[in-house]
Each structure stands twice: as structure tokens, then as C-alpha cells.
């Protein structure tokens, strides 16, 4: 699954069920924002970027910003 792969890439551990649920809820909320044109998919994911790709990009950016990622040994 994409969410687990992104999480594991940055944190070097699999997400627990709660974390995975939060990631998927965040992705869905970003897709809604993209569909409502609150966010621009093209500016996030490039000219051929879909709302789906832009949402996953936003997920990756948010995970990269976690304290656990920034301060991991």
C-alpha cells in the first residue's frame, strides 16, 4: 500500500493501525480540497499531476515534517 510505503521510507518502520488511518484520512481530505479547487493539483504535482498524485505528494510532505523524521538517529 502506498501510505505504508511512504511512511516506512521516512520512518524506517511500518505505521501502526492508528497512524495508517490518520494518513488515509488526511489523503482523502486533501483530495476533497483539490477537487474543490482550494488547492491546485498542477502546482503541487506538475502539469500532468492528478488530484490523486497531488494528494500523495501532500501526504509525503506532511510525513517528512514529522518530528520523528527530523530527529531520528
mmCIF file of N, CA and C in Angstrom:
data_model
loop_
_atom_site.group_PDB
_atom_site.id
_atom_site.type_symbol
_atom_site.label_atom_id
_atom_site.label_comp_id
_atom_site.label_asym_id
_atom_site.label_seq_id
_atom_site.Cartn_x
_atom_site.Cartn_y
_atom_site.Cartn_z
ATOM 1 N N UNK A 1 0.836 -1.192 0.000
ATOM 2 C CA UNK A 1 0.000 0.000 0.000
ATOM 3 C C UNK A 1 0.878 1.252 0.000
ATOM 4 N N UNK A 2 0.447 2.259 -0.699
ATOM 5 C CA UNK A 2 1.229 3.474 -0.875
ATOM 6 C C UNK A 2 1.469 4.188 0.461
ATOM 7 N N UNK A 3 0.445 4.315 1.270
ATOM 8 C CA UNK A 3 0.579 5.032 2.553
ATOM 9 C C UNK A 3 1.639 4.387 3.432
ATOM 10 N N UNK A 4 1.604 3.077 3.538
ATOM 11 C CA UNK A 4 2.578 2.364 4.371
ATOM 12 C C UNK A 4 3.985 2.499 3.791
ATOM 13 N N UNK A 5 4.105 2.459 2.473
ATOM 14 C CA UNK A 5 5.415 2.585 1.835
ATOM 15 C C UNK A 5 6.026 3.964 2.063
ATOM 16 N N UNK A 6 5.228 5.010 1.938
ATOM 17 C CA UNK A 6 5.729 6.370 2.182
ATOM 18 C C UNK A 6 6.169 6.498 3.641
ATOM 19 N N UNK A 7 5.322 6.037 4.549
ATOM 20 C CA UNK A 7 5.627 6.112 5.976
ATOM 21 C C UNK A 7 6.932 5.378 6.284
ATOM 22 N N UNK A 8 7.039 4.165 5.775
ATOM 23 C CA UNK A 8 8.225 3.353 6.050
ATOM 24 C C UNK A 8 9.491 3.970 5.447
ATOM 25 N N UNK A 9 9.360 4.591 4.295
ATOM 26 C CA UNK A 9 10.512 5.227 3.643
ATOM 27 C C UNK A 9 11.136 6.295 4.539
ATOM 28 N N UNK A 10 10.303 7.069 5.200
ATOM 29 C CA UNK A 10 10.810 8.163 6.030
ATOM 30 C C UNK A 10 11.105 7.753 7.466
ATOM 31 N N UNK A 11 10.323 6.834 8.008
ATOM 32 C CA UNK A 11 10.459 6.498 9.428
ATOM 33 C C UNK A 11 11.133 5.157 9.688
ATOM 34 N N UNK A 12 11.397 4.406 8.647
ATOM 35 C CA UNK A 12 12.094 3.123 8.737
ATOM 36 C C UNK A 12 11.386 2.149 9.683
ATOM 37 N N UNK A 13 10.082 2.247 9.737
ATOM 38 C CA UNK A 13 9.245 1.313 10.490
ATOM 39 C C UNK A 13 7.854 1.365 9.879
ATOM 40 N N UNK A 14 7.109 0.291 10.020
ATOM 41 C CA UNK A 14 5.745 0.326 9.480
ATOM 42 C C UNK A 14 4.829 1.172 10.369
ATOM 43 N N UNK A 15 3.809 1.767 9.792
ATOM 44 C CA UNK A 15 2.853 2.526 10.605
ATOM 45 C C UNK A 15 1.948 1.573 11.379
ATOM 46 N N UNK A 16 1.525 2.011 12.570
ATOM 47 C CA UNK A 16 0.530 1.201 13.274
ATOM 48 C C UNK A 16 -0.842 1.520 12.672
ATOM 49 N N UNK A 17 -1.857 0.817 13.121
ATOM 50 C CA UNK A 17 -3.191 0.989 12.521
ATOM 51 C C UNK A 17 -3.713 2.413 12.661
ATOM 52 N N UNK A 18 -3.485 3.027 13.819
ATOM 53 C CA UNK A 18 -3.948 4.403 14.028
ATOM 54 C C UNK A 18 -3.249 5.368 13.076
ATOM 55 N N UNK A 19 -1.938 5.220 12.953
ATOM 56 C CA UNK A 19 -1.174 6.095 12.058
ATOM 57 C C UNK A 19 -1.623 5.914 10.618
ATOM 58 N N UNK A 20 -1.830 4.680 10.211
ATOM 59 C CA UNK A 20 -2.272 4.417 8.846
ATOM 60 C C UNK A 20 -3.644 5.032 8.589
ATOM 61 N N UNK A 21 -4.531 4.923 9.555
ATOM 62 C CA UNK A 21 -5.851 5.533 9.424
ATOM 63 C C UNK A 21 -5.773 7.043 9.293
ATOM 64 N N UNK A 22 -4.904 7.665 10.085
ATOM 65 C CA UNK A 22 -4.741 9.117 10.008
ATOM 66 C C UNK A 22 -4.183 9.548 8.653
ATOM 67 N N UNK A 23 -3.231 8.784 8.147
ATOM 68 C CA UNK A 23 -2.645 9.100 6.836
ATOM 69 C C UNK A 23 -3.716 9.023 5.747
ATOM 70 N N UNK A 24 -4.488 7.954 5.767
ATOM 71 C CA UNK A 24 -5.518 7.781 4.730
ATOM 72 C C UNK A 24 -6.616 8.839 4.846
ATOM 73 N N UNK A 25 -6.988 9.209 6.070
ATOM 74 C CA UNK A 25 -7.975 10.292 6.254
ATOM 75 C C UNK A 25 -7.426 11.617 5.740
ATOM 76 N N UNK A 26 -6.149 11.880 6.015
ATOM 77 C CA UNK A 26 -5.517 13.109 5.537
ATOM 78 C C UNK A 26 -5.510 13.137 4.011
ATOM 79 N N UNK A 27 -5.149 12.011 3.388
ATOM 80 C CA UNK A 27 -5.129 11.939 1.923
ATOM 81 C C UNK A 27 -6.504 12.231 1.345
ATOM 82 N N UNK A 28 -7.536 11.625 1.913
ATOM 83 C CA UNK A 28 -8.898 11.857 1.413
ATOM 84 C C UNK A 28 -9.314 13.314 1.585
ATOM 85 N N UNK A 29 -8.929 13.924 2.699
ATOM 86 C CA UNK A 29 -9.277 15.338 2.901
ATOM 87 C C UNK A 29 -8.557 16.224 1.888
ATOM 88 N N UNK A 30 -7.338 15.844 1.512
ATOM 89 C CA UNK A 30 -6.607 16.630 0.520
ATOM 90 C C UNK A 30 -7.210 16.455 -0.868
ATOM 91 N N UNK A 31 -7.671 15.249 -1.177
ATOM 92 C CA UNK A 31 -8.341 15.033 -2.464
ATOM 93 C C UNK A 31 -9.587 15.912 -2.557
ATOM 94 N N UNK A 32 -10.336 15.990 -1.470
ATOM 95 C CA UNK A 32 -11.529 16.861 -1.457
ATOM 96 C C UNK A 32 -11.141 18.316 -1.682
ATOM 97 N N UNK A 33 -10.100 18.768 -1.020
ATOM 98 C CA UNK A 33 -9.642 20.156 -1.195
ATOM 99 C C UNK A 33 -9.196 20.401 -2.631
ATOM 100 N N UNK A 34 -8.547 19.410 -3.237
ATOM 101 C CA UNK A 34 -8.107 19.539 -4.624
ATOM 102 C C UNK A 34 -9.295 19.563 -5.572
ATOM 103 N N UNK A 35 -10.281 18.721 -5.333
ATOM 104 C CA UNK A 35 -11.476 18.694 -6.179
ATOM 105 C C UNK A 35 -12.269 19.990 -6.074
ATOM 106 N N UNK A 36 -12.269 20.596 -4.895
ATOM 107 C CA UNK A 36 -12.992 21.854 -4.682
ATOM 108 C C UNK A 36 -12.168 23.062 -5.125
ATOM 109 N N UNK A 37 -10.973 22.806 -5.646
ATOM 110 C CA UNK A 37 -10.068 23.852 -6.136
ATOM 111 C C UNK A 37 -9.542 24.766 -5.019
ATOM 112 N N UNK A 38 -9.576 24.272 -3.781
ATOM 113 C CA UNK A 38 -8.957 25.010 -2.680
ATOM 114 C C UNK A 38 -7.441 24.935 -2.855
ATOM 115 N N UNK A 39 -6.971 23.796 -3.366
ATOM 116 C CA UNK A 39 -5.566 23.593 -3.711
ATOM 117 C C UNK A 39 -5.474 23.316 -5.199
ATOM 118 N N UNK A 40 -4.333 23.636 -5.799
ATOM 119 C CA UNK A 40 -4.130 23.437 -7.228
ATOM 120 C C UNK A 40 -3.223 22.230 -7.459
ATOM 121 N N UNK A 41 -3.775 21.164 -8.010
ATOM 122 C CA UNK A 41 -3.016 19.928 -8.233
ATOM 123 C C UNK A 41 -1.806 20.161 -9.131
ATOM 124 N N UNK A 42 -1.956 21.009 -10.128
ATOM 125 C CA UNK A 42 -0.856 21.264 -11.053
ATOM 126 C C UNK A 42 0.339 21.914 -10.354
ATOM 127 N N UNK A 43 0.081 22.823 -9.452
ATOM 128 C CA UNK A 43 1.190 23.476 -8.753
ATOM 129 C C UNK A 43 1.851 22.541 -7.741
ATOM 130 N N UNK A 44 1.142 21.500 -7.338
ATOM 131 C CA UNK A 44 1.694 20.550 -6.372
ATOM 132 C C UNK A 44 2.397 19.391 -7.074
ATOM 133 N N UNK A 45 1.788 18.856 -8.116
ATOM 134 C CA UNK A 45 2.294 17.636 -8.744
ATOM 135 C C UNK A 45 2.741 17.814 -10.192
ATOM 136 N N UNK A 46 2.822 19.030 -10.673
ATOM 137 C CA UNK A 46 3.263 19.257 -12.038
ATOM 138 C C UNK A 46 2.111 19.297 -13.027
ATOM 139 N N UNK A 47 2.431 19.605 -14.280
ATOM 140 C CA UNK A 47 1.394 19.813 -15.299
ATOM 141 C C UNK A 47 0.503 18.600 -15.518
ATOM 142 N N UNK A 48 1.065 17.420 -15.465
ATOM 143 C CA UNK A 48 0.244 16.229 -15.694
ATOM 144 C C UNK A 48 -0.221 15.602 -14.380
ATOM 145 N N UNK A 49 -0.057 16.327 -13.293
ATOM 146 C CA UNK A 49 -0.411 15.804 -11.983
ATOM 147 C C UNK A 49 -1.905 15.729 -11.749
ATOM 148 N N UNK A 50 -2.355 14.577 -11.312
ATOM 149 C CA UNK A 50 -3.757 14.383 -10.989
ATOM 150 C C UNK A 50 -3.993 14.769 -9.528
ATOM 151 N N UNK A 51 -5.250 14.825 -9.148
ATOM 152 C CA UNK A 51 -5.583 15.096 -7.748
ATOM 153 C C UNK A 51 -5.021 13.985 -6.861
ATOM 154 N N UNK A 52 -5.045 12.767 -7.356
ATOM 155 C CA UNK A 52 -4.522 11.621 -6.590
ATOM 156 C C UNK A 52 -3.025 11.776 -6.339
ATOM 157 N N UNK A 53 -2.271 12.100 -7.383
ATOM 158 C CA UNK A 53 -0.825 12.285 -7.231
ATOM 159 C C UNK A 53 -0.527 13.465 -6.326
ATOM 160 N N UNK A 54 -1.245 14.536 -6.487
ATOM 161 C CA UNK A 54 -1.046 15.713 -5.634
ATOM 162 C C UNK A 54 -1.348 15.380 -4.170
ATOM 163 N N UNK A 55 -2.392 14.597 -3.930
ATOM 164 C CA UNK A 55 -2.737 14.209 -2.556
ATOM 165 C C UNK A 55 -1.626 13.367 -1.939
ATOM 166 N N UNK A 56 -1.075 12.415 -2.689
ATOM 167 C CA UNK A 56 0.032 11.611 -2.161
ATOM 168 C C UNK A 56 1.269 12.471 -1.936
ATOM 169 N N UNK A 57 1.481 13.461 -2.783
ATOM 170 C CA UNK A 57 2.594 14.390 -2.583
ATOM 171 C C UNK A 57 2.419 15.136 -1.272
ATOM 172 N N UNK A 58 1.219 15.572 -0.990
ATOM 173 C CA UNK A 58 0.939 16.269 0.265
ATOM 174 C C UNK A 58 1.107 15.347 1.463
ATOM 175 N N UNK A 59 0.738 14.084 1.311
ATOM 176 C CA UNK A 59 0.962 13.102 2.383
ATOM 177 C C UNK A 59 2.455 12.975 2.652
ATOM 178 N N UNK A 60 3.239 12.806 1.593
ATOM 179 C CA UNK A 60 4.689 12.662 1.765
ATOM 180 C C UNK A 60 5.292 13.897 2.426
ATOM 181 N N UNK A 61 4.859 15.071 2.008
ATOM 182 C CA UNK A 61 5.368 16.311 2.609
ATOM 183 C C UNK A 61 5.027 16.389 4.094
ATOM 184 N N UNK A 62 3.824 15.970 4.444
ATOM 185 C CA UNK A 62 3.437 16.051 5.862
ATOM 186 C C UNK A 62 4.221 15.047 6.695
ATOM 187 N N UNK A 63 4.451 13.865 6.159
ATOM 188 C CA UNK A 63 5.241 12.874 6.898
ATOM 189 C C UNK A 63 6.680 13.341 7.045
ATOM 190 N N UNK A 64 7.227 13.953 5.995
ATOM 191 C CA UNK A 64 8.599 14.479 6.082
ATOM 192 C C UNK A 64 8.749 15.517 7.182
ATOM 193 N N UNK A 65 7.670 16.177 7.536
ATOM 194 C CA UNK A 65 7.720 17.241 8.529
ATOM 195 C C UNK A 65 7.542 16.746 9.968
ATOM 196 N N UNK A 66 7.279 15.472 10.140
ATOM 197 C CA UNK A 66 7.077 14.948 11.494
ATOM 198 C C UNK A 66 8.360 15.046 12.319
ATOM 199 N N UNK A 67 8.223 15.345 13.592
ATOM 200 C CA UNK A 67 9.378 15.409 14.488
ATOM 201 C C UNK A 67 10.169 14.098 14.468
ATOM 202 N N UNK A 68 9.453 12.986 14.411
ATOM 203 C CA UNK A 68 10.113 11.679 14.419
ATOM 204 C C UNK A 68 11.023 11.498 13.203
ATOM 205 N N UNK A 69 10.670 12.099 12.093
ATOM 206 C CA UNK A 69 11.508 12.013 10.888
ATOM 207 C C UNK A 69 12.714 12.926 11.033
ATOM 208 N N UNK A 70 12.478 14.120 11.489
ATOM 209 C CA UNK A 70 13.545 15.121 11.579
ATOM 210 C C UNK A 70 14.587 14.766 12.627
ATOM 211 N N UNK A 71 14.162 14.142 13.718
ATOM 212 C CA UNK A 71 15.075 13.882 14.819
ATOM 213 C C UNK A 71 15.493 12.414 14.943
ATOM 214 N N UNK A 72 15.191 11.581 13.951
ATOM 215 C CA UNK A 72 15.569 10.172 14.056
ATOM 216 C C UNK A 72 17.084 10.030 14.045
ATOM 217 N N UNK A 73 17.606 9.025 14.769
ATOM 218 C CA UNK A 73 19.070 8.856 14.841
ATOM 219 C C UNK A 73 19.674 8.401 13.535
#
